[in-house]
CSV table of C-alpha atoms in Angstrom, one decimal:
chain,number,residue,atom,x,y,z
A,1,MET,CA,-46.6,-19.8,-35.1
A,2,SER,CA,-44.2,-20.1,-38.1
A,3,ARG,CA,-41.7,-17.8,-36.4
A,4,LEU,CA,-41.9,-19.8,-33.2
A,5,LEU,CA,-41.3,-23.0,-35.0
A,6,ALA,CA,-38.4,-21.5,-36.9
A,7,ALA,CA,-36.9,-20.3,-33.6
A,8,VAL,CA,-37.3,-23.7,-31.9
A,9,LEU,CA,-35.7,-25.5,-34.9
A,10,THR,CA,-32.8,-23.0,-34.9
A,11,VAL,CA,-32.2,-23.6,-31.2
A,12,ALA,CA,-32.3,-27.3,-31.7
A,13,ALA,CA,-29.9,-27.3,-34.6
A,14,ALA,CA,-27.5,-25.0,-32.7
A,15,ALA,CA,-27.6,-27.3,-29.7
A,16,ALA,CA,-27.0,-30.4,-31.9
A,17,LEU,CA,-24.1,-28.6,-33.6
A,18,ALA,CA,-22.6,-27.6,-30.3
A,19,VAL,CA,-22.8,-31.2,-28.9
A,20,GLY,CA,-21.3,-32.6,-32.1
A,21,ALA,CA,-18.4,-30.1,-32.0
A,22,ALA,CA,-17.8,-30.9,-28.4
A,23,LEU,CA,-17.7,-34.6,-29.0
A,24,GLY,CA,-15.4,-34.2,-32.0
A,25,ILE,CA,-13.0,-32.1,-29.9
A,26,VAL,CA,-13.0,-34.7,-27.2
A,27,ALA,CA,-12.4,-37.5,-29.7
A,28,LEU,CA,-9.4,-35.5,-31.2
A,29,LEU,CA,-7.9,-34.9,-27.8
A,30,ASP,CA,-8.3,-38.5,-26.7
A,31,ALA,CA,-6.5,-39.8,-29.8
A,32,THR,CA,-2.9,-40.7,-29.0
A,33,PRO,CA,-0.3,-40.3,-31.8
A,34,ASP,CA,2.0,-43.2,-32.6
A,35,GLN,CA,5.4,-42.4,-31.0
A,36,PRO,CA,8.3,-44.7,-30.7
A,37,ASN,CA,9.5,-45.2,-27.2
A,38,THR,CA,13.2,-44.3,-27.8
A,39,PRO,CA,15.1,-42.0,-25.5
A,40,LEU,CA,16.6,-38.8,-26.8
A,41,ILE,CA,19.5,-39.0,-24.4
A,42,THR,CA,21.4,-42.1,-23.5
A,43,TYR,CA,24.1,-42.4,-20.7
A,44,GLU,CA,27.0,-44.7,-21.1
A,45,HIS,CA,28.4,-46.6,-18.1
A,46,ALA,CA,32.0,-47.6,-17.6
A,47,ASP,CA,31.1,-51.3,-17.3
A,48,GLN,CA,28.8,-51.3,-20.3
A,49,GLU,CA,30.1,-52.7,-23.6
A,50,HIS,CA,29.2,-51.1,-26.9
């Protein structure tokens, strides 16, 4: 009985660890970095003043 209990607890701990890791990865992927909205290339028009 002790071996069965140990196996069940190991499976439960592994499942909890897998769910926790999956939620952590999803949270990291969902985080958006702070980036300024500045264009890298700007085009100048002839009628535009500097």
